[in-house]
mmCIF file with all atom_site columns, C-alpha atoms in Angstrom:
data_model
loop_
_atom_site.group_PDB
_atom_site.id
_atom_site.type_symbol
_atom_site.label_atom_id
_atom_site.label_alt_id
_atom_site.label_comp_id
_atom_site.label_asym_id
_atom_site.label_entity_id
_atom_site.label_seq_id
_atom_site.pdbx_PDB_ins_code
_atom_site.Cartn_x
_atom_site.Cartn_y
_atom_site.Cartn_z
_atom_site.occupancy
_atom_site.B_iso_or_equiv
_atom_site.pdbx_formal_charge
_atom_site.auth_seq_id
_atom_site.auth_comp_id
_atom_site.auth_asym_id
_atom_site.auth_atom_id
_atom_site.pdbx_PDB_model_num
ATOM 1   C CA . MET A 1 1   ? 163.956 21.179 127.661 1.00 18.00 ? 1   MET A CA 1
ATOM 2   C CA . ALA A 1 2   ? 166.139 19.989 124.439 1.00 25.00 ? 2   ALA A CA 1
ATOM 3   C CA . GLN A 1 3   ? 169.829 21.743 124.489 1.00 30.00 ? 3   GLN A CA 1
ATOM 4   C CA . GLN A 1 4   ? 170.678 24.809 123.663 1.00 33.00 ? 4   GLN A CA 1
ATOM 5   C CA . GLU A 1 5   ? 171.648 25.194 119.874 1.00 39.00 ? 5   GLU A CA 1
ATOM 6   C CA . THR A 1 6   ? 174.769 26.996 119.346 1.00 39.00 ? 6   THR A CA 1
ATOM 7   C CA . ASP A 1 7   ? 173.173 29.124 115.951 1.00 41.00 ? 7   ASP A CA 1
ATOM 8   C CA . GLU A 1 8   ? 171.339 30.885 119.389 1.00 46.00 ? 8   GLU A CA 1
ATOM 9   C CA . GLN A 1 9   ? 174.239 32.776 119.618 1.00 53.00 ? 9   GLN A CA 1
ATOM 10  C CA . ILE A 1 10  ? 173.859 36.361 118.417 1.00 50.00 ? 10  ILE A CA 1
ATOM 11  C CA . ASN A 1 11  ? 175.741 39.239 116.330 1.00 62.00 ? 11  ASN A CA 1
ATOM 12  C CA . ASP A 1 12  ? 174.833 42.901 116.028 1.00 74.00 ? 12  ASP A CA 1
ATOM 13  C CA . GLY A 1 13  ? 171.131 40.721 116.369 1.00 80.00 ? 13  GLY A CA 1
ATOM 14  C CA . PHE A 1 14  ? 171.836 38.106 113.884 1.00 94.00 ? 14  PHE A CA 1
ATOM 15  C CA . VAL A 1 15  ? 172.065 34.358 114.654 1.00 95.00 ? 15  VAL A CA 1
ATOM 16  C CA . VAL A 1 16  ? 175.046 32.743 113.901 1.00 95.00 ? 16  VAL A CA 1
ATOM 17  C CA . ASP A 1 17  ? 173.896 29.848 112.104 1.00 97.00 ? 17  ASP A CA 1
ATOM 18  C CA . THR A 1 18  ? 176.835 29.245 110.475 1.00 97.00 ? 18  THR A CA 1
ATOM 19  C CA . GLU A 1 19  ? 178.954 27.129 112.930 1.00 97.00 ? 19  GLU A CA 1
ATOM 20  C CA . ASP A 1 20  ? 179.143 24.217 113.290 1.00 97.00 ? 20  ASP A CA 1
ATOM 21  C CA . CYS A 1 21  ? 176.437 23.086 110.702 1.00 98.00 ? 21  CYS A CA 1
ATOM 22  C CA . GLU A 1 22  ? 177.671 19.395 110.344 1.00 98.00 ? 22  GLU A CA 1
ATOM 23  C CA . ALA A 1 23  ? 177.363 18.888 113.969 1.00 98.00 ? 23  ALA A CA 1
ATOM 24  C CA . ARG A 1 24  ? 174.004 20.810 114.938 1.00 98.00 ? 24  ARG A CA 1
ATOM 25  C CA . GLU A 1 25  ? 172.169 19.006 111.790 1.00 98.00 ? 25  GLU A CA 1
ATOM 26  C CA . LEU A 1 26  ? 173.368 15.568 112.234 1.00 98.00 ? 26  LEU A CA 1
ATOM 27  C CA . ALA A 1 27  ? 172.165 16.057 116.151 1.00 98.00 ? 27  ALA A CA 1
ATOM 28  C CA . HIS A 1 28  ? 168.308 16.936 115.086 1.00 98.00 ? 28  HIS A CA 1
ATOM 29  C CA . ARG A 1 29  ? 168.601 14.133 112.048 1.00 98.00 ? 29  ARG A CA 1
ATOM 30  C CA . GLU A 1 30  ? 169.465 11.772 114.362 1.00 98.00 ? 30  GLU A CA 1
ATOM 31  C CA . ARG A 1 31  ? 167.146 12.471 116.686 1.00 98.00 ? 31  ARG A CA 1
ATOM 32  C CA . GLY A 1 32  ? 164.048 12.717 114.210 1.00 98.00 ? 32  GLY A CA 1
ATOM 33  C CA . THR A 1 33  ? 162.143 11.102 112.895 1.00 98.00 ? 33  THR A CA 1
ATOM 34  C CA . SER A 1 34  ? 161.462 11.143 108.810 1.00 98.00 ? 34  SER A CA 1
ATOM 35  C CA . ARG A 1 35  ? 157.468 11.991 107.809 1.00 98.00 ? 35  ARG A CA 1
ATOM 36  C CA . PRO A 1 36  ? 155.570 11.804 104.087 1.00 98.00 ? 36  PRO A CA 1
ATOM 37  C CA . ILE A 1 37  ? 155.623 15.955 102.340 1.00 98.00 ? 37  ILE A CA 1
ATOM 38  C CA . THR A 1 38  ? 152.612 17.119 102.184 1.00 98.00 ? 38  THR A CA 1
ATOM 39  C CA . VAL A 1 39  ? 151.978 18.631 98.319  1.00 98.00 ? 39  VAL A CA 1
ATOM 40  C CA . VAL A 1 40  ? 150.016 20.609 96.670  1.00 98.00 ? 40  VAL A CA 1
ATOM 41  C CA . GLY A 1 41  ? 146.142 20.706 96.998  1.00 97.00 ? 41  GLY A CA 1
ATOM 42  C CA . ASN A 1 42  ? 146.281 19.325 100.556 1.00 98.00 ? 42  ASN A CA 1
ATOM 43  C CA . PRO A 1 43  ? 144.320 21.917 103.183 1.00 97.00 ? 43  PRO A CA 1
ATOM 44  C CA . VAL A 1 44  ? 147.090 22.354 105.079 1.00 98.00 ? 44  VAL A CA 1
ATOM 45  C CA . LEU A 1 45  ? 149.384 23.815 102.663 1.00 98.00 ? 45  LEU A CA 1
ATOM 46  C CA . HIS A 1 46  ? 146.841 26.332 101.889 1.00 98.00 ? 46  HIS A CA 1
ATOM 47  C CA . ARG A 1 47  ? 145.865 28.588 104.761 1.00 98.00 ? 47  ARG A CA 1
ATOM 48  C CA . GLU A 1 48  ? 147.601 30.538 107.631 1.00 98.00 ? 48  GLU A CA 1
ATOM 49  C CA . CYS A 1 49  ? 149.335 27.867 109.866 1.00 98.00 ? 49  CYS A CA 1
ATOM 50  C CA . LYS A 1 50  ? 149.055 28.671 113.752 1.00 98.00 ? 50  LYS A CA 1
ATOM 51  C CA . ASP A 1 51  ? 151.274 30.145 115.841 1.00 98.00 ? 51  ASP A CA 1
ATOM 52  C CA . VAL A 1 52  ? 153.575 28.873 118.436 1.00 98.00 ? 52  VAL A CA 1
ATOM 53  C CA . THR A 1 53  ? 152.243 28.918 121.501 1.00 98.00 ? 53  THR A CA 1
ATOM 54  C CA . GLU A 1 54  ? 154.312 26.539 123.385 1.00 98.00 ? 54  GLU A CA 1
ATOM 55  C CA . PHE A 1 55  ? 157.675 26.363 123.937 1.00 98.00 ? 55  PHE A CA 1
ATOM 56  C CA . ASP A 1 56  ? 158.464 22.974 124.828 1.00 98.00 ? 56  ASP A CA 1
ATOM 57  C CA . GLU A 1 57  ? 159.290 18.906 124.242 1.00 98.00 ? 57  GLU A CA 1
ATOM 58  C CA . LYS A 1 58  ? 156.640 18.405 121.275 1.00 98.00 ? 58  LYS A CA 1
ATOM 59  C CA . LEU A 1 59  ? 158.134 21.617 119.801 1.00 98.00 ? 59  LEU A CA 1
ATOM 60  C CA . ALA A 1 60  ? 161.630 20.146 120.181 1.00 98.00 ? 60  ALA A CA 1
ATOM 61  C CA . GLN A 1 61  ? 160.858 17.251 118.051 1.00 98.00 ? 61  GLN A CA 1
ATOM 62  C CA . LEU A 1 62  ? 158.003 18.152 115.777 1.00 98.00 ? 62  LEU A CA 1
ATOM 63  C CA . ILE A 1 63  ? 162.006 20.160 114.960 1.00 98.00 ? 63  ILE A CA 1
ATOM 64  C CA . ASP A 1 64  ? 163.926 17.428 114.904 1.00 98.00 ? 64  ASP A CA 1
ATOM 65  C CA . ASP A 1 65  ? 161.812 15.703 112.821 1.00 98.00 ? 65  ASP A CA 1
ATOM 66  C CA . MET A 1 66  ? 161.485 18.466 110.585 1.00 98.00 ? 66  MET A CA 1
ATOM 67  C CA . PHE A 1 67  ? 165.422 18.360 109.559 1.00 98.00 ? 67  PHE A CA 1
ATOM 68  C CA . ALA A 1 68  ? 165.446 14.675 108.822 1.00 98.00 ? 68  ALA A CA 1
ATOM 69  C CA . SER A 1 69  ? 162.062 14.637 107.295 1.00 98.00 ? 69  SER A CA 1
ATOM 70  C CA . GLN A 1 70  ? 163.959 17.733 105.200 1.00 98.00 ? 70  GLN A CA 1
ATOM 71  C CA . ARG A 1 71  ? 166.955 15.596 104.760 1.00 98.00 ? 71  ARG A CA 1
ATOM 72  C CA . THR A 1 72  ? 165.179 12.664 103.536 1.00 98.00 ? 72  THR A CA 1
ATOM 73  C CA . ALA A 1 73  ? 163.707 14.581 100.917 1.00 98.00 ? 73  ALA A CA 1
ATOM 74  C CA . GLU A 1 74  ? 167.366 16.522 100.300 1.00 97.00 ? 74  GLU A CA 1
ATOM 75  C CA . GLY A 1 75  ? 165.514 19.893 100.465 1.00 98.00 ? 75  GLY A CA 1
ATOM 76  C CA . VAL A 1 76  ? 167.367 22.965 101.784 1.00 98.00 ? 76  VAL A CA 1
ATOM 77  C CA . GLY A 1 77  ? 163.987 24.340 103.792 1.00 98.00 ? 77  GLY A CA 1
ATOM 78  C CA . LEU A 1 78  ? 161.058 22.658 105.072 1.00 98.00 ? 78  LEU A CA 1
ATOM 79  C CA . ALA A 1 79  ? 158.125 23.807 106.950 1.00 98.00 ? 79  ALA A CA 1
ATOM 80  C CA . ALA A 1 80  ? 155.571 22.313 109.785 1.00 98.00 ? 80  ALA A CA 1
ATOM 81  C CA . ASN A 1 81  ? 152.261 22.088 107.182 1.00 98.00 ? 81  ASN A CA 1
ATOM 82  C CA . GLN A 1 82  ? 154.732 20.104 104.667 1.00 98.00 ? 82  GLN A CA 1
ATOM 83  C CA . ILE A 1 83  ? 155.058 17.056 106.837 1.00 98.00 ? 83  ILE A CA 1
ATOM 84  C CA . GLY A 1 84  ? 151.411 17.729 107.368 1.00 98.00 ? 84  GLY A CA 1
ATOM 85  C CA . VAL A 1 85  ? 151.555 20.281 111.293 1.00 98.00 ? 85  VAL A CA 1
ATOM 86  C CA . ASP A 1 86  ? 149.812 23.037 111.490 1.00 98.00 ? 86  ASP A CA 1
ATOM 87  C CA . LEU A 1 87  ? 152.288 25.636 112.936 1.00 98.00 ? 87  LEU A CA 1
ATOM 88  C CA . LYS A 1 88  ? 154.663 28.496 112.551 1.00 98.00 ? 88  LYS A CA 1
ATOM 89  C CA . VAL A 1 89  ? 158.280 26.644 111.707 1.00 98.00 ? 89  VAL A CA 1
ATOM 90  C CA . PHE A 1 90  ? 159.835 26.421 109.576 1.00 98.00 ? 90  PHE A CA 1
ATOM 91  C CA . VAL A 1 91  ? 164.074 24.788 109.429 1.00 98.00 ? 91  VAL A CA 1
ATOM 92  C CA . TYR A 1 92  ? 166.982 25.015 106.917 1.00 98.00 ? 92  TYR A CA 1
ATOM 93  C CA . ASP A 1 93  ? 169.790 23.785 105.452 1.00 98.00 ? 93  ASP A CA 1
ATOM 94  C CA . CYS A 1 94  ? 170.703 26.384 103.196 1.00 98.00 ? 94  CYS A CA 1
ATOM 95  C CA . MET A 1 95  ? 173.813 27.146 101.168 1.00 97.00 ? 95  MET A CA 1
ATOM 96  C CA . ASP A 1 96  ? 174.021 31.065 100.134 1.00 95.00 ? 96  ASP A CA 1
ATOM 97  C CA . ASP A 1 97  ? 175.415 32.058 97.012  1.00 93.00 ? 97  ASP A CA 1
ATOM 98  C CA . GLU A 1 98  ? 179.072 32.734 98.535  1.00 95.00 ? 98  GLU A CA 1
ATOM 99  C CA . GLY A 1 99  ? 178.603 28.210 99.329  1.00 96.00 ? 99  GLY A CA 1
ATOM 100 C CA . VAL A 1 100 ? 178.521 28.983 102.952 1.00 97.00 ? 100 VAL A CA 1
ATOM 101 C CA . ARG A 1 101 ? 175.795 26.781 105.125 1.00 98.00 ? 101 ARG A CA 1
ATOM 102 C CA . HIS A 1 102 ? 173.460 28.036 107.219 1.00 98.00 ? 102 HIS A CA 1
ATOM 103 C CA . VAL A 1 103 ? 171.550 25.967 109.546 1.00 98.00 ? 103 VAL A CA 1
ATOM 104 C CA . GLY A 1 104 ? 168.903 26.785 111.456 1.00 98.00 ? 104 GLY A CA 1
ATOM 105 C CA . HIS A 1 105 ? 165.278 27.142 112.699 1.00 98.00 ? 105 HIS A CA 1
ATOM 106 C CA . VAL A 1 106 ? 162.839 30.095 112.761 1.00 98.00 ? 106 VAL A CA 1
ATOM 107 C CA . VAL A 1 107 ? 158.890 30.275 115.092 1.00 98.00 ? 107 VAL A CA 1
ATOM 108 C CA . ASN A 1 108 ? 156.838 32.425 114.439 1.00 98.00 ? 108 ASN A CA 1
ATOM 109 C CA . PRO A 1 109 ? 158.948 34.122 111.535 1.00 98.00 ? 109 PRO A CA 1
ATOM 110 C CA . VAL A 1 110 ? 158.071 37.561 110.253 1.00 98.00 ? 110 VAL A CA 1
ATOM 111 C CA . LEU A 1 111 ? 159.350 38.179 106.879 1.00 98.00 ? 111 LEU A CA 1
ATOM 112 C CA . GLN A 1 112 ? 160.382 41.754 106.675 1.00 96.00 ? 112 GLN A CA 1
ATOM 113 C CA . ASP A 1 113 ? 159.841 44.267 104.504 1.00 93.00 ? 113 ASP A CA 1
ATOM 114 C CA . LEU A 1 114 ? 162.680 46.106 102.742 1.00 87.00 ? 114 LEU A CA 1
ATOM 115 C CA . PRO A 1 115 ? 163.446 49.876 101.714 1.00 84.00 ? 115 PRO A CA 1
ATOM 116 C CA . ALA A 1 116 ? 163.670 50.324 98.493  1.00 82.00 ? 116 ALA A CA 1
ATOM 117 C CA . ASP A 1 117 ? 167.328 50.453 97.974  1.00 81.00 ? 117 ASP A CA 1
ATOM 118 C CA . ARG A 1 118 ? 167.971 46.655 99.103  1.00 79.00 ? 118 ARG A CA 1
ATOM 119 C CA . ARG A 1 119 ? 165.127 44.923 96.608  1.00 83.00 ? 119 ARG A CA 1
ATOM 120 C CA . HIS A 1 120 ? 167.389 43.814 94.016  1.00 92.00 ? 120 HIS A CA 1
ATOM 121 C CA . LEU A 1 121 ? 165.656 41.015 92.124  1.00 94.00 ? 121 LEU A CA 1
ATOM 122 C CA . ASP A 1 122 ? 167.025 37.437 91.283  1.00 94.00 ? 122 ASP A CA 1
ATOM 123 C CA . ASP A 1 123 ? 164.925 35.999 88.705  1.00 95.00 ? 123 ASP A CA 1
ATOM 124 C CA . SER A 1 124 ? 166.145 32.188 89.525  1.00 95.00 ? 124 SER A CA 1
ATOM 125 C CA . ASN A 1 125 ? 165.205 29.347 89.405  1.00 96.00 ? 125 ASN A CA 1
ATOM 126 C CA . GLU A 1 126 ? 162.564 27.881 92.177  1.00 98.00 ? 126 GLU A CA 1
ATOM 127 C CA . GLY A 1 127 ? 161.290 24.184 93.532  1.00 98.00 ? 127 GLY A CA 1
ATOM 128 C CA . CYS A 1 128 ? 159.531 23.109 96.279  1.00 98.00 ? 128 CYS A CA 1
ATOM 129 C CA . LEU A 1 129 ? 159.161 19.685 98.001  1.00 98.00 ? 129 LEU A CA 1
ATOM 130 C CA . SER A 1 130 ? 155.938 19.859 97.821  1.00 98.00 ? 130 SER A CA 1
ATOM 131 C CA . VAL A 1 131 ? 155.271 21.069 94.241  1.00 98.00 ? 131 VAL A CA 1
ATOM 132 C CA . PRO A 1 132 ? 157.944 17.061 93.371  1.00 98.00 ? 132 PRO A CA 1
ATOM 133 C CA . THR A 1 133 ? 159.887 17.211 90.120  1.00 97.00 ? 133 THR A CA 1
ATOM 134 C CA . ALA A 1 134 ? 158.398 20.430 89.204  1.00 98.00 ? 134 ALA A CA 1
ATOM 135 C CA . TYR A 1 135 ? 160.954 24.318 88.613  1.00 98.00 ? 135 TYR A CA 1
ATOM 136 C CA . ALA A 1 136 ? 159.927 27.331 87.136  1.00 98.00 ? 136 ALA A CA 1
ATOM 137 C CA . SER A 1 137 ? 161.617 31.389 87.467  1.00 98.00 ? 137 SER A CA 1
ATOM 138 C CA . LEU A 1 138 ? 160.201 33.175 89.905  1.00 98.00 ? 138 LEU A CA 1
ATOM 139 C CA . ALA A 1 139 ? 162.250 36.939 90.688  1.00 97.00 ? 139 ALA A CA 1
ATOM 140 C CA . ARG A 1 140 ? 162.362 37.203 94.332  1.00 96.00 ? 140 ARG A CA 1
ATOM 141 C CA . PRO A 1 141 ? 164.854 40.181 96.610  1.00 96.00 ? 141 PRO A CA 1
ATOM 142 C CA . ASP A 1 142 ? 168.015 39.280 96.405  1.00 95.00 ? 142 ASP A CA 1
ATOM 143 C CA . TYR A 1 143 ? 168.815 39.594 100.183 1.00 96.00 ? 143 TYR A CA 1
ATOM 144 C CA . ALA A 1 144 ? 165.856 39.253 103.270 1.00 97.00 ? 144 ALA A CA 1
ATOM 145 C CA . GLU A 1 145 ? 165.598 39.052 106.984 1.00 97.00 ? 145 GLU A CA 1
ATOM 146 C CA . VAL A 1 146 ? 163.108 36.583 108.706 1.00 98.00 ? 146 VAL A CA 1
ATOM 147 C CA . HIS A 1 147 ? 162.384 37.688 112.545 1.00 98.00 ? 147 HIS A CA 1
ATOM 148 C CA . GLY A 1 148 ? 160.790 35.130 114.877 1.00 98.00 ? 148 GLY A CA 1
ATOM 149 C CA . LYS A 1 149 ? 161.817 32.919 117.443 1.00 98.00 ? 149 LYS A CA 1
ATOM 150 C CA . ASP A 1 150 ? 163.803 30.178 118.457 1.00 97.00 ? 150 ASP A CA 1
ATOM 151 C CA . MET A 1 151 ? 162.434 26.359 120.383 1.00 97.00 ? 151 MET A CA 1
ATOM 152 C CA . HIS A 1 152 ? 163.213 28.118 123.647 1.00 97.00 ? 152 HIS A CA 1
ATOM 153 C CA . GLY A 1 153 ? 161.282 31.167 123.149 1.00 97.00 ? 153 GLY A CA 1
ATOM 154 C CA . ASN A 1 154 ? 164.062 33.681 122.916 1.00 96.00 ? 154 ASN A CA 1
ATOM 155 C CA . ASP A 1 155 ? 163.974 36.080 120.497 1.00 96.00 ? 155 ASP A CA 1
ATOM 156 C CA . ILE A 1 156 ? 165.966 35.741 117.558 1.00 97.00 ? 156 ILE A CA 1
ATOM 157 C CA . LYS A 1 157 ? 166.287 37.357 113.950 1.00 97.00 ? 157 LYS A CA 1
ATOM 158 C CA . VAL A 1 158 ? 168.440 35.644 110.150 1.00 98.00 ? 158 VAL A CA 1
ATOM 159 C CA . ARG A 1 159 ? 169.043 37.094 107.548 1.00 96.00 ? 159 ARG A CA 1
ATOM 160 C CA . GLY A 1 160 ? 170.230 35.878 104.164 1.00 96.00 ? 160 GLY A CA 1
ATOM 161 C CA . THR A 1 161 ? 171.701 36.378 100.592 1.00 95.00 ? 161 THR A CA 1
ATOM 162 C CA . GLY A 1 162 ? 171.446 35.104 97.449  1.00 95.00 ? 162 GLY A CA 1
ATOM 163 C CA . TYR A 1 163 ? 169.820 31.267 97.320  1.00 97.00 ? 163 TYR A CA 1
ATOM 164 C CA . PHE A 1 164 ? 169.211 31.364 100.957 1.00 98.00 ? 164 PHE A CA 1
ATOM 165 C CA . ALA A 1 165 ? 167.159 34.761 101.028 1.00 97.00 ? 165 ALA A CA 1
ATOM 166 C CA . ARG A 1 166 ? 165.268 32.525 98.806  1.00 98.00 ? 166 ARG A CA 1
ATOM 167 C CA . CYS A 1 167 ? 164.961 30.262 100.752 1.00 98.00 ? 167 CYS A CA 1
ATOM 168 C CA . LEU A 1 168 ? 163.823 32.027 103.741 1.00 98.00 ? 168 LEU A CA 1
ATOM 169 C CA . GLN A 1 169 ? 160.898 33.767 101.800 1.00 98.00 ? 169 GLN A CA 1
ATOM 170 C CA . HIS A 1 170 ? 159.618 30.280 100.336 1.00 98.00 ? 170 HIS A CA 1
ATOM 171 C CA . GLU A 1 171 ? 159.773 28.691 103.713 1.00 98.00 ? 171 GLU A CA 1
ATOM 172 C CA . THR A 1 172 ? 157.977 32.184 105.398 1.00 98.00 ? 172 THR A CA 1
ATOM 173 C CA . ASP A 1 173 ? 155.567 31.919 102.552 1.00 98.00 ? 173 ASP A CA 1
ATOM 174 C CA . HIS A 1 174 ? 154.936 28.623 103.128 1.00 98.00 ? 174 HIS A CA 1
ATOM 175 C CA . LEU A 1 175 ? 153.667 29.338 106.511 1.00 98.00 ? 175 LEU A CA 1
ATOM 176 C CA . TYR A 1 176 ? 151.399 32.049 105.729 1.00 98.00 ? 176 TYR A CA 1
ATOM 177 C CA . GLY A 1 177 ? 149.011 29.363 103.026 1.00 98.00 ? 177 GLY A CA 1
ATOM 178 C CA . PHE A 1 178 ? 151.229 30.549 99.772  1.00 98.00 ? 178 PHE A CA 1
ATOM 179 C CA . LEU A 1 179 ? 153.268 28.405 97.424  1.00 98.00 ? 179 LEU A CA 1
ATOM 180 C CA . TYR A 1 180 ? 155.981 29.751 94.845  1.00 98.00 ? 180 TYR A CA 1
ATOM 181 C CA . ILE A 1 181 ? 153.473 28.468 92.554  1.00 98.00 ? 181 ILE A CA 1
ATOM 182 C CA . ASP A 1 182 ? 150.890 30.451 93.792  1.00 98.00 ? 182 ASP A CA 1
ATOM 183 C CA . LYS A 1 183 ? 153.643 34.199 92.772  1.00 97.00 ? 183 LYS A CA 1
ATOM 184 C CA . LEU A 1 184 ? 153.835 32.797 88.672  1.00 98.00 ? 184 LEU A CA 1
ATOM 185 C CA . SER A 1 185 ? 151.931 33.490 85.802  1.00 97.00 ? 185 SER A CA 1
ATOM 186 C CA . LYS A 1 186 ? 148.620 31.370 84.730  1.00 98.00 ? 186 LYS A CA 1
ATOM 187 C CA . ARG A 1 187 ? 151.036 29.641 82.335  1.00 98.00 ? 187 ARG A CA 1
ATOM 188 C CA . ASP A 1 188 ? 153.886 29.342 84.248  1.00 98.00 ? 188 ASP A CA 1
ATOM 189 C CA . ARG A 1 189 ? 151.610 27.355 87.240  1.00 98.00 ? 189 ARG A CA 1
ATOM 190 C CA . LYS A 1 190 ? 150.243 25.568 84.574  1.00 98.00 ? 190 LYS A CA 1
ATOM 191 C CA . ASP A 1 191 ? 153.162 24.474 83.502  1.00 98.00 ? 191 ASP A CA 1
ATOM 192 C CA . ALA A 1 192 ? 154.622 23.229 87.311  1.00 98.00 ? 192 ALA A CA 1
ATOM 193 C CA . LEU A 1 193 ? 151.783 21.826 87.861  1.00 98.00 ? 193 LEU A CA 1
ATOM 194 C CA . ARG A 1 194 ? 152.122 19.526 84.524  1.00 98.00 ? 194 ARG A CA 1
ATOM 195 C CA . GLN A 1 195 ? 155.536 19.443 85.019  1.00 98.00 ? 195 GLN A CA 1
ATOM 196 C CA . MET A 1 196 ? 154.907 17.364 88.405  1.00 97.00 ? 196 MET A CA 1
ATOM 197 C CA . SER A 1 197 ? 152.418 14.980 86.337  1.00 97.00 ? 197 SER A CA 1
ATOM 198 C CA . GLU A 1 198 ? 154.652 13.865 84.479  1.00 98.00 ? 198 GLU A CA 1
ATOM 199 C CA . GLY A 1 199 ? 157.385 13.446 87.153  1.00 97.00 ? 199 GLY A CA 1
ATOM 200 C CA . THR A 1 200 ? 158.505 10.853 89.970  1.00 97.00 ? 200 THR A CA 1
ATOM 201 C CA . PRO A 1 201 ? 159.092 11.556 93.952  1.00 96.00 ? 201 PRO A CA 1
ATOM 202 C CA . ARG A 1 202 ? 162.230 10.564 95.091  1.00 96.00 ? 202 ARG A CA 1
ATOM 203 C CA . TYR A 1 203 ? 160.914 10.831 98.355  1.00 98.00 ? 203 TYR A CA 1
ATOM 204 C CA . PRO A 1 204 ? 157.832 9.184  100.404 1.00 98.00 ? 204 PRO A CA 1
ATOM 205 C CA . VAL A 1 205 ? 154.720 12.077 99.759  1.00 98.00 ? 205 VAL A CA 1
ATOM 206 C CA . VAL A 1 206 ? 151.687 12.173 101.448 1.00 97.00 ? 206 VAL A CA 1
ATOM 207 C CA . PRO A 1 207 ? 148.725 11.041 98.870  1.00 91.00 ? 207 PRO A CA 1
ATOM 208 C CA . ASN A 1 208 ? 145.171 14.335 98.433  1.00 90.00 ? 208 ASN A CA 1
ATOM 209 C CA . ASP A 1 209 ? 142.622 12.080 98.776  1.00 76.00 ? 209 ASP A CA 1
#
């Protein structure tokens, strides 16, 4: 089995994902192989992914590959279907609005519903590695909580505020078949796709046949 991760430490029921970030991310990345990114239109991005049922070396290797791919693409989060794998896994290396770095992964994530008093919307720009070179404003809650498992099958909870909250929501959406552009108005979605068509990705992508 893969070496136990320090981000599996628990504080008040939540993963501690802010310690030893550089070392943990580097260890994953050095074990991994970078893969090209799937883009909007690829079928694997537009359907719910399969639940992970085997917590084995293959899963550990997938997570390593995802960290390597995320770094190549200079992203802050990456879902498994963004490298063509039909499984509910995402990784992240993301700053929150206070400048605190969070590094970790979630398997079989479920985004928790928020009570009304926690639903403070943040209307900020959002982008996606699977919609390269495009950005659009999208309102999302500025707090998010995700429950799932780690690579060893242990139950975990991850929470975030600000930009990190946006990342957690964005990546969980991916694994249920939704891209951020699916939440936009028709006009804004069309504009995002126009931006993508006019831009050139800075990282390898899988062409849609």
